[in-house]
Amino acid sequence: MDPIVGLDIGTTKTCAVIGCLNDNNQVEIIGVGVCPSNGMKNGVIINIDNTAASIEKAIEDAEMMAGCEVTSALVGISGSHIKGENSKGVVAIANRNRIISHLEVKRVIEAAQAVVIPVDREILHVLSREFTVDDQSGIKDPIGMTGVRLEAEVHIVTGAITNMQNIIKSVEKAGYHFQDMVFNPIASAEAVVSQDEKELGVALVDIGGGTTDIVIYLEGGACYSSVLSLGGIHVTNDISIGLRTPFESAEMIKNKYGCAVLDLVDASEMMEVPSVGGRPPRRLFRQELTQIIEPRVAEMMEMIDHELIKSGKKGMLAAGIVVTGGGSMLDGCVEAAERVMNLPVRIGLPKDLAGLKDRVATPQFSNGVGLLKYGIRIKTFKGGKSAMKQRGPGVVNRIRKWINDYL
Ligand SMILES: Nc1ncnc2c1ncn2[C@@H]1O[C@H](COP(=O)(O)OP(=O)(O)OP(=O)(O)O)[C@@H](O)[C@H]1O
Ligand SMILES: [Mg+2]
């Protein structure tokens, strides 16, 4: 199998993960490249040239590590322009023997996506949740079943065309072909959430630098998605202002000493803070730092909780919440989330990998690894032929997407 590239263009860093499926059917990581992002704000591109430069550097570094060259990349998309909604479609099984084939499934998913989409938006995903054949509901795979009426419930994710075009332009400007686009938390879930958790009911929360992406799975299918414009950068900004220290120092202090919950920090613990304007560094209690971080993180958790309540599915999340993304690396993040949301919370790390898996063993890589895994799954299904090369009439070919997401 030719190597595949998962390209995560995040607000703070751009990361390229090259990998393939090995002989043991495991996803093998063969190259990783990370470069700071300069052209992004809250998950969307605000400068194409700078974004292209970050992409080029990240992929080149990954190529160097992998010892091979790649031509195209599968990219993630986020930003508050992304919206999710549920929809239903119904078709009659018109063929003579009344057996449901791929054709009927394709027709019913097309019928389900016949919702009114504004001209400035495009469908990113049509994720099937469940099918009903005649009166039998809760069917995951109706192919081969007999019936007269097929109904599909789907979750449709749409995004603003301009933002999608800017991603494609940036990838192409960096000298690579755009392969496909995946909503970030759907990719992250691919890397860190198990199928069992998806069946039980789980919320995947990817806390990045400038966005927090949420997707809820129930009975194996996605049923709610949302993007909040908040992330680790907001915590760092508060520290920078609160301790009167430059953003870069605040970032360093947060990563080294930061904690989201006051009770977890020993009252006698001290730390050193660099000052601005050539003044000497100061020594402070670590609890003073926690007092700045705690309310901001609690506020973020409340906003995430509000989304879970808004979805109407919070009470059904038997597998609780999986937090991932760089923001989840803050000490006390799990405790802060559990306090506010009152559900079991765990950190999601990329798993079930071979090769250079230690290079991607932190939550910041969930998205990049998830994109790679998504790409490999689609390619494997297509029998080694890329399902994603052709670009359709829209920015992202709608018919092609149902094939990708139905699997
Ligand atoms: N050890 C750490 N402790 C606390 N926060 C951390 C740590 N390491 C990284 N972070 C934070 O994680 C954030 C970056 O996370 P990530 O790389 O997932 O974001 P991104 O993908 O660039 O952005 P986004 O997904 O929002 O577009 C930064 O705000 C950074 O401060
Ligand atoms: Mg991210």
GROMACS .gro file of C-alpha atoms and ligand atoms in nm:
model
  439
    1MET     CA    1   0.000   0.000   0.000
    2ASP     CA    2   0.126   0.349  -0.085
    3PRO     CA    3   0.178   0.567   0.222
    4ILE     CA    4  -0.104   0.800   0.321
    5VAL     CA    5  -0.067   1.143   0.480
    6GLY     CA    6  -0.293   1.275   0.755
    7LEU     CA    7  -0.255   1.654   0.764
    8ASP     CA    8  -0.382   1.836   1.073
    9ILE     CA    9  -0.375   2.211   1.013
   10GLY     CA   10  -0.434   2.330   1.369
   11THR     CA   11  -0.448   2.679   1.515
   12THR     CA   12  -0.113   2.640   1.692
   13LYS     CA   13   0.066   2.370   1.492
   14THR     CA   14   0.048   2.193   1.159
   15CYS     CA   15   0.125   1.827   1.175
   16ALA     CA   16   0.170   1.565   0.904
   17VAL     CA   17   0.157   1.195   0.985
   18ILE     CA   18   0.265   0.949   0.716
   19GLY     CA   19   0.170   0.584   0.752
   20CYS     CA   20   0.043   0.270   0.588
   21LEU     CA   21  -0.119  -0.061   0.672
   22ASN     CA   22   0.148  -0.323   0.751
   23ASP     CA   23   0.138  -0.699   0.693
   24ASN     CA   24  -0.018  -0.753   1.037
   25ASN     CA   25  -0.305  -0.524   0.941
   26GLN     CA   26  -0.185  -0.256   1.181
   27VAL     CA   27  -0.155   0.112   1.102
   28GLU     CA   28   0.219   0.175   1.090
   29ILE     CA   29   0.350   0.527   1.149
   30ILE     CA   30   0.651   0.590   0.926
   31GLY     CA   31   0.696   0.967   0.942
   32VAL     CA   32   0.585   1.263   1.151
   33GLY     CA   33   0.644   1.634   1.090
   34VAL     CA   34   0.531   1.925   1.306
   35CYS     CA   35   0.559   2.296   1.232
   36PRO     CA   36   0.406   2.595   1.417
   37SER     CA   37   0.101   2.736   1.233
   38ASN     CA   38   0.116   3.104   1.145
   39GLY     CA   39  -0.187   3.156   0.927
   40MET     CA   40  -0.469   3.023   1.146
   41LYS     CA   41  -0.718   3.168   1.391
   42ASN     CA   42  -0.973   2.965   1.586
   43GLY     CA   43  -0.936   2.672   1.347
   44VAL     CA   44  -0.977   2.865   1.021
   45ILE     CA   45  -0.720   2.990   0.772
   46ILE     CA   46  -0.660   3.366   0.777
   47ASN     CA   47  -0.340   3.365   0.570
   48ILE     CA   48  -0.296   3.118   0.284
   49ASP     CA   49   0.076   3.182   0.220
   50ASN     CA   50   0.173   3.128   0.582
   51THR     CA   51  -0.048   2.821   0.611
   52ALA     CA   52   0.101   2.677   0.290
   53ALA     CA   53   0.452   2.733   0.429
   54SER     CA   54   0.363   2.544   0.751
   55ILE     CA   55   0.209   2.259   0.549
   56GLU     CA   56   0.515   2.233   0.326
   57LYS     CA   57   0.752   2.223   0.623
   58ALA     CA   58   0.544   1.969   0.818
   59ILE     CA   59   0.508   1.732   0.522
   60GLU     CA   60   0.874   1.769   0.421
   61ASP     CA   61   0.986   1.680   0.772
   62ALA     CA   62   0.754   1.380   0.776
   63GLU     CA   63   0.885   1.272   0.433
   64MET     CA   64   1.241   1.301   0.556
   65MET     CA   65   1.165   1.075   0.852
   66ALA     CA   66   0.972   0.829   0.635
   67GLY     CA   67   1.239   0.826   0.365
   68CYS     CA   68   0.976   0.859   0.091
   69GLU     CA   69   0.798   1.130  -0.101
   70VAL     CA   70   0.425   1.181  -0.100
   71THR     CA   71   0.204   1.364  -0.344
   72SER     CA   72  -0.125   1.419  -0.166
   73ALA     CA   73  -0.274   1.467   0.181
   74LEU     CA   74  -0.599   1.404   0.364
   75VAL     CA   75  -0.680   1.718   0.563
   76GLY     CA   76  -0.886   1.799   0.869
   77ILE     CA   77  -1.128   2.089   0.895
   78SER     CA   78  -1.267   2.274   1.193
   79GLY     CA   79  -1.399   2.619   1.287
   80SER     CA   80  -1.726   2.757   1.421
   81HIS     CA   81  -1.869   2.764   1.065
   82ILE     CA   82  -1.914   2.385   1.087
   83LYS     CA   83  -2.267   2.273   1.168
   84GLY     CA   84  -2.422   1.932   1.226
   85GLU     CA   85  -2.787   1.831   1.184
   86ASN     CA   86  -2.983   1.508   1.176
   87SER     CA   87  -3.203   1.411   0.887
   88LYS     CA   88  -3.412   1.119   0.756
   89GLY     CA   89  -3.471   0.972   0.414
   90VAL     CA   90  -3.714   0.707   0.285
   91VAL     CA   91  -3.718   0.507  -0.039
   92ALA     CA   92  -3.923   0.219  -0.175
   93ILE     CA   93  -3.737  -0.102  -0.259
   94ALA     CA   94  -3.836  -0.112  -0.620
   95ASN     CA   95  -3.643  -0.413  -0.751
   96ARG     CA   96  -3.830  -0.738  -0.821
   97ASN     CA   97  -3.690  -0.957  -0.542
   98ARG     CA   98  -3.711  -0.672  -0.282
   99ILE     CA   99  -3.356  -0.735  -0.164
  100ILE     CA  100  -3.166  -0.429  -0.046
  101SER     CA  101  -2.836  -0.372  -0.227
  102HIS     CA  102  -2.574  -0.095  -0.225
  103LEU     CA  103  -2.790   0.087  -0.476
  104GLU     CA  104  -3.086   0.122  -0.239
  105VAL     CA  105  -2.859   0.229   0.045
  106LYS     CA  106  -2.705   0.491  -0.180
  107ARG     CA  107  -3.052   0.612  -0.286
  108VAL     CA  108  -3.182   0.638   0.070
  109ILE     CA  109  -2.873   0.825   0.189
  110GLU     CA  110  -2.909   1.063  -0.103
  111ALA     CA  111  -3.275   1.111  -0.007
  112ALA     CA  112  -3.172   1.183   0.354
  113GLN     CA  113  -2.927   1.451   0.246
  114ALA     CA  114  -3.191   1.637   0.047
  115VAL     CA  115  -3.207   1.907   0.315
  116VAL     CA  116  -3.190   2.273   0.233
  117ILE     CA  117  -2.827   2.376   0.239
  118PRO     CA  118  -2.746   2.744   0.189
  119VAL     CA  119  -2.552   2.820  -0.130
  120ASP     CA  120  -2.243   2.922   0.064
  121ARG     CA  121  -2.221   2.585   0.241
  122GLU     CA  122  -2.123   2.235   0.134
  123ILE     CA  123  -2.178   1.891   0.282
  124LEU     CA  124  -1.868   1.746   0.448
  125HIS     CA  125  -2.013   1.422   0.582
  126VAL     CA  126  -2.332   1.222   0.565
  127LEU     CA  127  -2.289   0.979   0.852
  128SER     CA  128  -2.545   0.701   0.865
  129ARG     CA  129  -2.680   0.638   1.214
  130GLU     CA  130  -2.929   0.361   1.159
  131PHE     CA  131  -3.164   0.213   0.903
  132THR     CA  132  -3.524   0.097   0.928
  133VAL     CA  133  -3.646  -0.178   0.694
  134ASP     CA  134  -4.029  -0.176   0.687
  135ASP     CA  135  -4.105  -0.152   1.062
  136GLN     CA  136  -3.778  -0.295   1.192
  137SER     CA  137  -3.560  -0.013   1.325
  138GLY     CA  138  -3.207  -0.015   1.468
  139ILE     CA  139  -3.045  -0.186   1.166
  140LYS     CA  140  -2.677  -0.101   1.111
  141ASP     CA  141  -2.626  -0.271   0.774
  142PRO     CA  142  -2.940  -0.337   0.569
  143ILE     CA  143  -2.761  -0.480   0.262
  144GLY     CA  144  -2.900  -0.825   0.180
  145MET     CA  145  -3.221  -0.776   0.381
  146THR     CA  146  -3.564  -0.800   0.223
  147GLY     CA  147  -3.830  -0.530   0.249
  148VAL     CA  148  -4.048  -0.282   0.067
  149ARG     CA  149  -3.945   0.036   0.243
  150LEU     CA  150  -3.599   0.152   0.352
  151GLU     CA  151  -3.548   0.444   0.585
  152ALA     CA  152  -3.214   0.602   0.686
  153GLU     CA  153  -3.131   0.832   0.973
  154VAL     CA  154  -2.819   1.033   0.906
  155HIS     CA  155  -2.606   1.302   1.065
  156ILE     CA  156  -2.507   1.569   0.813
  157VAL     CA  157  -2.203   1.788   0.873
  158THR     CA  158  -2.172   2.102   0.661
  159GLY     CA  159  -1.915   2.379   0.640
  160ALA     CA  160  -1.862   2.714   0.471
  161ILE     CA  161  -1.735   2.672   0.113
  162THR     CA  162  -1.487   2.961   0.141
  163ASN     CA  163  -1.313   2.798   0.438
  164MET     CA  164  -1.295   2.465   0.256
  165GLN     CA  165  -1.154   2.635  -0.053
  166ASN     CA  166  -0.886   2.808   0.155
  167ILE     CA  167  -0.774   2.470   0.289
  168ILE     CA  168  -0.756   2.323  -0.061
  169LYS     CA  169  -0.568   2.630  -0.189
  170SER     CA  170  -0.317   2.611   0.097
  171VAL     CA  171  -0.248   2.241   0.038
  172GLU     CA  172  -0.206   2.300  -0.336
  173LYS     CA  173   0.011   2.605  -0.282
  174ALA     CA  174   0.235   2.389  -0.062
  175GLY     CA  175   0.281   2.164  -0.368
  176TYR     CA  176   0.054   1.871  -0.278
  177HIS     CA  177  -0.276   1.737  -0.409
  178PHE     CA  178  -0.578   1.770  -0.187
  179GLN     CA  179  -0.713   1.420  -0.127
  180ASP     CA  180  -1.014   1.461   0.098
  181MET     CA  181  -1.143   1.662   0.392
  182VAL     CA  182  -1.261   1.524   0.726
  183PHE     CA  183  -1.425   1.710   1.013
  184ASN     CA  184  -1.153   1.708   1.283
  185PRO     CA  185  -1.328   1.533   1.576
  186ILE     CA  186  -1.450   1.255   1.347
  187ALA     CA  187  -1.088   1.192   1.260
  188SER     CA  188  -0.974   1.224   1.625
  189ALA     CA  189  -1.243   0.975   1.730
  190GLU     CA  190  -1.103   0.730   1.475
  191ALA     CA  191  -0.772   0.740   1.666
  192VAL     CA  192  -0.883   0.746   2.031
  193VAL     CA  193  -1.242   0.619   2.073
  194SER     CA  194  -1.329   0.248   2.065
  195GLN     CA  195  -1.622   0.100   1.878
  196ASP     CA  196  -1.764  -0.021   2.213
  197GLU     CA  197  -1.764   0.334   2.346
  198LYS     CA  198  -1.939   0.456   2.032
  199GLU     CA  199  -2.207   0.189   2.081
  200LEU     CA  200  -2.253   0.273   2.451
  201GLY     CA  201  -2.267   0.647   2.394
  202VAL     CA  202  -1.965   0.876   2.417
  203ALA     CA  203  -1.870   1.239   2.360
  204LEU     CA  204  -1.534   1.306   2.199
  205VAL     CA  205  -1.403   1.649   2.296
  206ASP     CA  206  -1.088   1.767   2.115
  207ILE     CA  207  -0.952   2.069   2.304
  208GLY     CA  208  -0.702   2.236   2.074
  209GLY     CA  209  -0.533   2.575   2.087
  210GLY     CA  210  -0.812   2.785   1.935
  211THR     CA  211  -1.106   2.548   1.899
  212THR     CA  212  -1.282   2.277   2.092
  213ASP     CA  213  -1.444   2.023   1.863
  214ILE     CA  214  -1.722   1.798   1.989
  215VAL     CA  215  -1.885   1.493   1.837
  216ILE     CA  216  -2.131   1.264   2.014
  217TYR     CA  217  -2.174   0.896   1.922
  218LEU     CA  218  -2.473   0.687   2.022
  219GLU     CA  219  -2.541   0.329   1.914
  220GLY     CA  220  -2.231   0.338   1.697
  221GLY     CA  221  -2.322   0.647   1.494
  222ALA     CA  222  -2.251   1.019   1.519
  223CYS     CA  223  -2.557   1.218   1.620
  224TYR     CA  224  -2.430   1.561   1.725
  225SER     CA  225  -2.136   1.778   1.630
  226SER     CA  226  -2.028   2.124   1.726
  227VAL     CA  227  -1.726   2.356   1.734
  228LEU     CA  228  -1.656   2.611   2.007
  229SER     CA  229  -1.403   2.891   1.953
  230LEU     CA  230  -1.208   2.826   2.269
  231GLY     CA  231  -0.895   2.637   2.358
  232GLY     CA  232  -0.557   2.638   2.530
  233ILE     CA  233  -0.462   2.978   2.383
  234HIS     CA  234  -0.730   3.144   2.598
  235VAL     CA  235  -0.580   2.992   2.912
  236THR     CA  236  -0.231   3.108   2.809
  237ASN     CA  237  -0.363   3.461   2.741
  238ASP     CA  238  -0.510   3.479   3.090
  239ILE     CA  239  -0.176   3.371   3.240
  240SER     CA  240   0.012   3.624   3.028
  241ILE     CA  241  -0.210   3.907   3.155
  242GLY     CA  242  -0.246   3.777   3.511
  243LEU     CA  243   0.127   3.727   3.567
  244ARG     CA  244   0.237   4.015   3.337
  245THR     CA  245   0.464   3.788   3.138
  246PRO     CA  246   0.504   3.749   2.757
  247PHE     CA  247   0.275   3.498   2.581
  248GLU     CA  248   0.563   3.258   2.511
  249SER     CA  249   0.667   3.252   2.879
  250ALA     CA  250   0.304   3.212   2.985
  251GLU     CA  251   0.277   2.913   2.749
  252MET     CA  252   0.592   2.760   2.896
  253ILE     CA  253   0.473   2.822   3.254
  254LYS     CA  254   0.131   2.672   3.177
  255ASN     CA  255   0.277   2.355   3.027
  256LYS     CA  256   0.527   2.311   3.311
  257TYR     CA  257   0.338   2.424   3.623
  258GLY     CA  258  -0.022   2.476   3.513
  259CYS     CA  259  -0.309   2.296   3.685
  260ALA     CA  260  -0.684   2.329   3.634
  261VAL     CA  261  -0.788   2.243   3.991
  262LEU     CA  262  -0.665   2.427   4.302
  263ASP     CA  263  -0.708   2.129   4.538
  264LEU     CA  264  -0.451   1.930   4.339
  265VAL     CA  265  -0.170   2.180   4.406
  266ASP     CA  266   0.039   2.178   4.723
  267ALA     CA  267   0.013   2.514   4.904
  268SER     CA  268   0.390   2.538   4.956
  269GLU     CA  269   0.495   2.473   4.593
  270MET     CA  270   0.685   2.761   4.428
  271MET     CA  271   0.777   2.841   4.064
  272GLU     CA  272   0.981   3.099   3.873
  273VAL     CA  273   0.815   3.348   3.635
  274PRO     CA  274   1.013   3.550   3.376
  275SER     CA  275   0.918   3.920   3.378
  276VAL     CA  276   0.889   4.173   3.092
  277GLY     CA  277   1.114   4.474   3.028
  278GLY     CA  278   1.440   4.327   3.151
  279ARG     CA  279   1.322   4.296   3.513
  280PRO     CA  280   1.449   3.993   3.707
  281PRO     CA  281   1.235   3.679   3.725
  282ARG     CA  282   0.996   3.644   4.022
  283ARG     CA  283   0.916   3.349   4.244
  284LEU     CA  284   0.547   3.277   4.295
  285PHE     CA  285   0.332   3.013   4.459
  286ARG     CA  286   0.206   2.759   4.206
  287GLN     CA  287  -0.138   2.809   4.358
  288GLU     CA  288  -0.136   3.171   4.232
  289LEU     CA  289  -0.106   3.034   3.880
  290THR     CA  290  -0.381   2.780   3.944
  291GLN     CA  291  -0.610   3.060   4.065
  292ILE     CA  292  -0.580   3.216   3.718
  293ILE     CA  293  -0.628   2.891   3.528
  294GLU     CA  294  -0.905   2.729   3.731
  295PRO     CA  295  -1.192   2.972   3.654
  296ARG     CA  296  -1.108   2.983   3.280
  297VAL     CA  297  -1.096   2.605   3.249
  298ALA     CA  298  -1.418   2.573   3.454
  299GLU     CA  299  -1.582   2.820   3.215
  300MET     CA  300  -1.462   2.617   2.916
  301MET     CA  301  -1.596   2.298   3.071
  302GLU     CA  302  -1.930   2.469   3.134
  303MET     CA  303  -1.951   2.569   2.769
  304ILE     CA  304  -1.874   2.211   2.663
  305ASP     CA  305  -2.135   2.086   2.913
  306HIS     CA  306  -2.386   2.330   2.768
  307GLU     CA  307  -2.331   2.172   2.425
  308LEU     CA  308  -2.385   1.822   2.568
  309ILE     CA  309  -2.710   1.937   2.731
  310LYS     CA  310  -2.815   2.114   2.408
  311SER     CA  311  -2.766   1.790   2.215
  312GLY     CA  312  -3.030   1.623   2.431
  313LYS     CA  313  -2.800   1.317   2.456
  314LYS     CA  314  -2.607   1.391   2.774
  315GLY     CA  315  -2.810   1.144   2.978
  316MET     CA  316  -2.729   0.867   2.730
  317LEU     CA  317  -2.348   0.890   2.742
  318ALA     CA  318  -2.285   0.559   2.920
  319ALA     CA  319  -1.919   0.562   2.817
  320GLY     CA  320  -1.877   0.921   2.937
  321ILE     CA  321  -1.641   1.169   2.777
  322VAL     CA  322  -1.308   1.126   2.601
  323VAL     CA  323  -1.100   1.445   2.599
  324THR     CA  324  -0.807   1.479   2.362
  325GLY     CA  325  -0.607   1.751   2.181
  326GLY     CA  326  -0.318   1.948   2.333
  327GLY     CA  327  -0.552   2.133   2.570
  328SER     CA  328  -0.632   1.806   2.748
  329MET     CA  329  -0.265   1.780   2.855
  330LEU     CA  330  -0.317   2.045   3.120
  331ASP     CA  331  -0.272   1.893   3.463
  332GLY     CA  332  -0.613   1.849   3.631
  333CYS     CA  333  -0.808   1.866   3.303
  334VAL     CA  334  -0.986   1.535   3.369
  335GLU     CA  335  -1.081   1.638   3.725
  336ALA     CA  336  -1.205   1.980   3.608
  337ALA     CA  337  -1.417   1.816   3.336
  338GLU     CA  338  -1.562   1.556   3.573
  339ARG     CA  339  -1.656   1.820   3.829
  340VAL     CA  340  -1.854   2.026   3.583
  341MET     CA  341  -2.000   1.754   3.364
  342ASN     CA  342  -2.059   1.489   3.627
  343LEU     CA  343  -1.965   1.209   3.391
  344PRO     CA  344  -1.661   0.979   3.374
  345VAL     CA  345  -1.384   1.146   3.172
  346ARG     CA  346  -1.068   0.993   3.026
  347ILE     CA  347  -0.783   1.127   2.812
  348GLY     CA  348  -0.778   0.990   2.458
  349LEU     CA  349  -0.438   0.891   2.319
  350PRO     CA  350  -0.373   0.750   1.970
  351LYS     CA  351  -0.376   0.371   2.005
  352ASP     CA  352  -0.338   0.042   1.815
  353LEU     CA  353  -0.039   0.161   1.614
  354ALA     CA  354   0.291   0.015   1.495
  355GLY     CA  355   0.618   0.172   1.378
  356LEU     CA  356   0.707   0.515   1.515
  357LYS     CA  357   0.410   0.510   1.752
  358ASP     CA  358   0.604   0.678   2.035
  359ARG     CA  359   0.634   0.992   1.819
  360VAL     CA  360   0.257   1.033   1.821
  361ALA     CA  361   0.179   0.910   2.174
  362THR     CA  362   0.034   1.241   2.303
  363PRO     CA  363  -0.315   1.390   2.262
  364GLN     CA  364  -0.187   1.659   2.023
  365PHE     CA  365  -0.147   1.390   1.758
  366SER     CA  366  -0.496   1.237   1.789
  367ASN     CA  367  -0.619   1.443   1.499
  368GLY     CA  368  -0.326   1.373   1.263
  369VAL     CA  369  -0.328   1.001   1.343
  370GLY     CA  370  -0.708   0.991   1.309
  371LEU     CA  371  -0.686   1.146   0.964
  372LEU     CA  372  -0.430   0.885   0.864
  373LYS     CA  373  -0.649   0.604   1.001
  374TYR     CA  374  -0.955   0.742   0.822
  375GLY     CA  375  -0.759   0.756   0.496
  376ILE     CA  376  -0.633   0.401   0.536
  377ARG     CA  377  -0.981   0.267   0.613
  378ILE     CA  378  -1.127   0.422   0.300
  379LYS     CA  379  -0.837   0.307   0.083
  380THR     CA  380  -0.850  -0.048   0.219
  381PHE     CA  381  -1.219  -0.072   0.145
  382LYS     CA  382  -1.158   0.037  -0.212
  383GLY     CA  383  -0.921  -0.256  -0.260
  384GLY     CA  384  -0.608  -0.049  -0.277
  385LYS     CA  385  -0.746   0.204  -0.524
  386SER     CA  386  -0.781   0.549  -0.381
  387ALA     CA  387  -1.144   0.642  -0.340
  388MET     CA  388  -1.057   1.001  -0.293
  389LYS     CA  389  -0.867   1.115  -0.598
  390GLN     CA  390  -1.153   1.246  -0.808
  391ARG     CA  391  -1.298   1.573  -0.702
  392GLY     CA  392  -1.666   1.606  -0.781
  393PRO     CA  393  -1.889   1.893  -0.884
  394GLY     CA  394  -1.892   2.043  -0.533
  395VAL     CA  395  -1.590   2.127  -0.325
  396VAL     CA  396  -1.618   1.781  -0.180
  397ASN     CA  397  -1.802   1.530  -0.392
  398ARG     CA  398  -2.126   1.451  -0.214
  399ILE     CA  399  -2.191   1.109  -0.361
  400ARG     CA  400  -1.838   0.998  -0.289
  401LYS     CA  401  -1.876   1.104   0.074
  402TRP     CA  402  -2.161   0.868   0.146
  403ILE     CA  403  -1.940   0.577   0.044
  404ASN     CA  404  -1.664   0.694   0.275
  405ASP     CA  405  -1.887   0.757   0.572
  406TYR     CA  406  -2.119   0.461   0.537
  407LEU     CA  407  -1.834   0.222   0.610
  408LIG     N1  408   0.164   2.007   2.866
  408LIG     C1  409   0.064   2.089   2.834
  408LIG     N2  410  -0.013   2.142   2.933
  408LIG     C2  411  -0.113   2.227   2.903
  408LIG     N3  412  -0.146   2.264   2.778
  408LIG     C3  413  -0.073   2.215   2.678
  408LIG     C4  414   0.034   2.125   2.699
  408LIG     N4  415   0.087   2.093   2.579
  408LIG     C5  416   0.015   2.159   2.486
  408LIG     N5  417  -0.081   2.233   2.545
  408LIG     C6  418  -0.177   2.324   2.480
  408LIG     O1  419  -0.242   2.261   2.373
  408LIG     C7  420  -0.282   2.358   2.278
  408LIG     C8  421  -0.253   2.304   2.140
  408LIG     O2  422  -0.324   2.186   2.120
  408LIG     P1  423  -0.337   2.121   1.975
  408LIG     O3  424  -0.202   2.099   1.919
  408LIG     O4  425  -0.428   2.007   1.987
  408LIG     O5  426  -0.409   2.243   1.900
  408LIG     P2  427  -0.422   2.277   1.746
  408LIG     O6  428  -0.460   2.154   1.673
  408LIG     O7  429  -0.300   2.349   1.698
  408LIG     O8  430  -0.539   2.383   1.748
  408LIG     P3  431  -0.695   2.367   1.708
  408LIG     O9  432  -0.729   2.224   1.715
  408LIG    O10  433  -0.766   2.449   1.809
  408LIG    O11  434  -0.705   2.428   1.572
  408LIG     C9  435  -0.205   2.483   2.308
  408LIG    O12  436  -0.291   2.584   2.354
  408LIG    C10  437  -0.106   2.441   2.417
  408LIG    O13  438  -0.086   2.543   2.511
  409MG      MG  439  -0.643   2.049   1.651
   0.00000   0.00000   0.00000
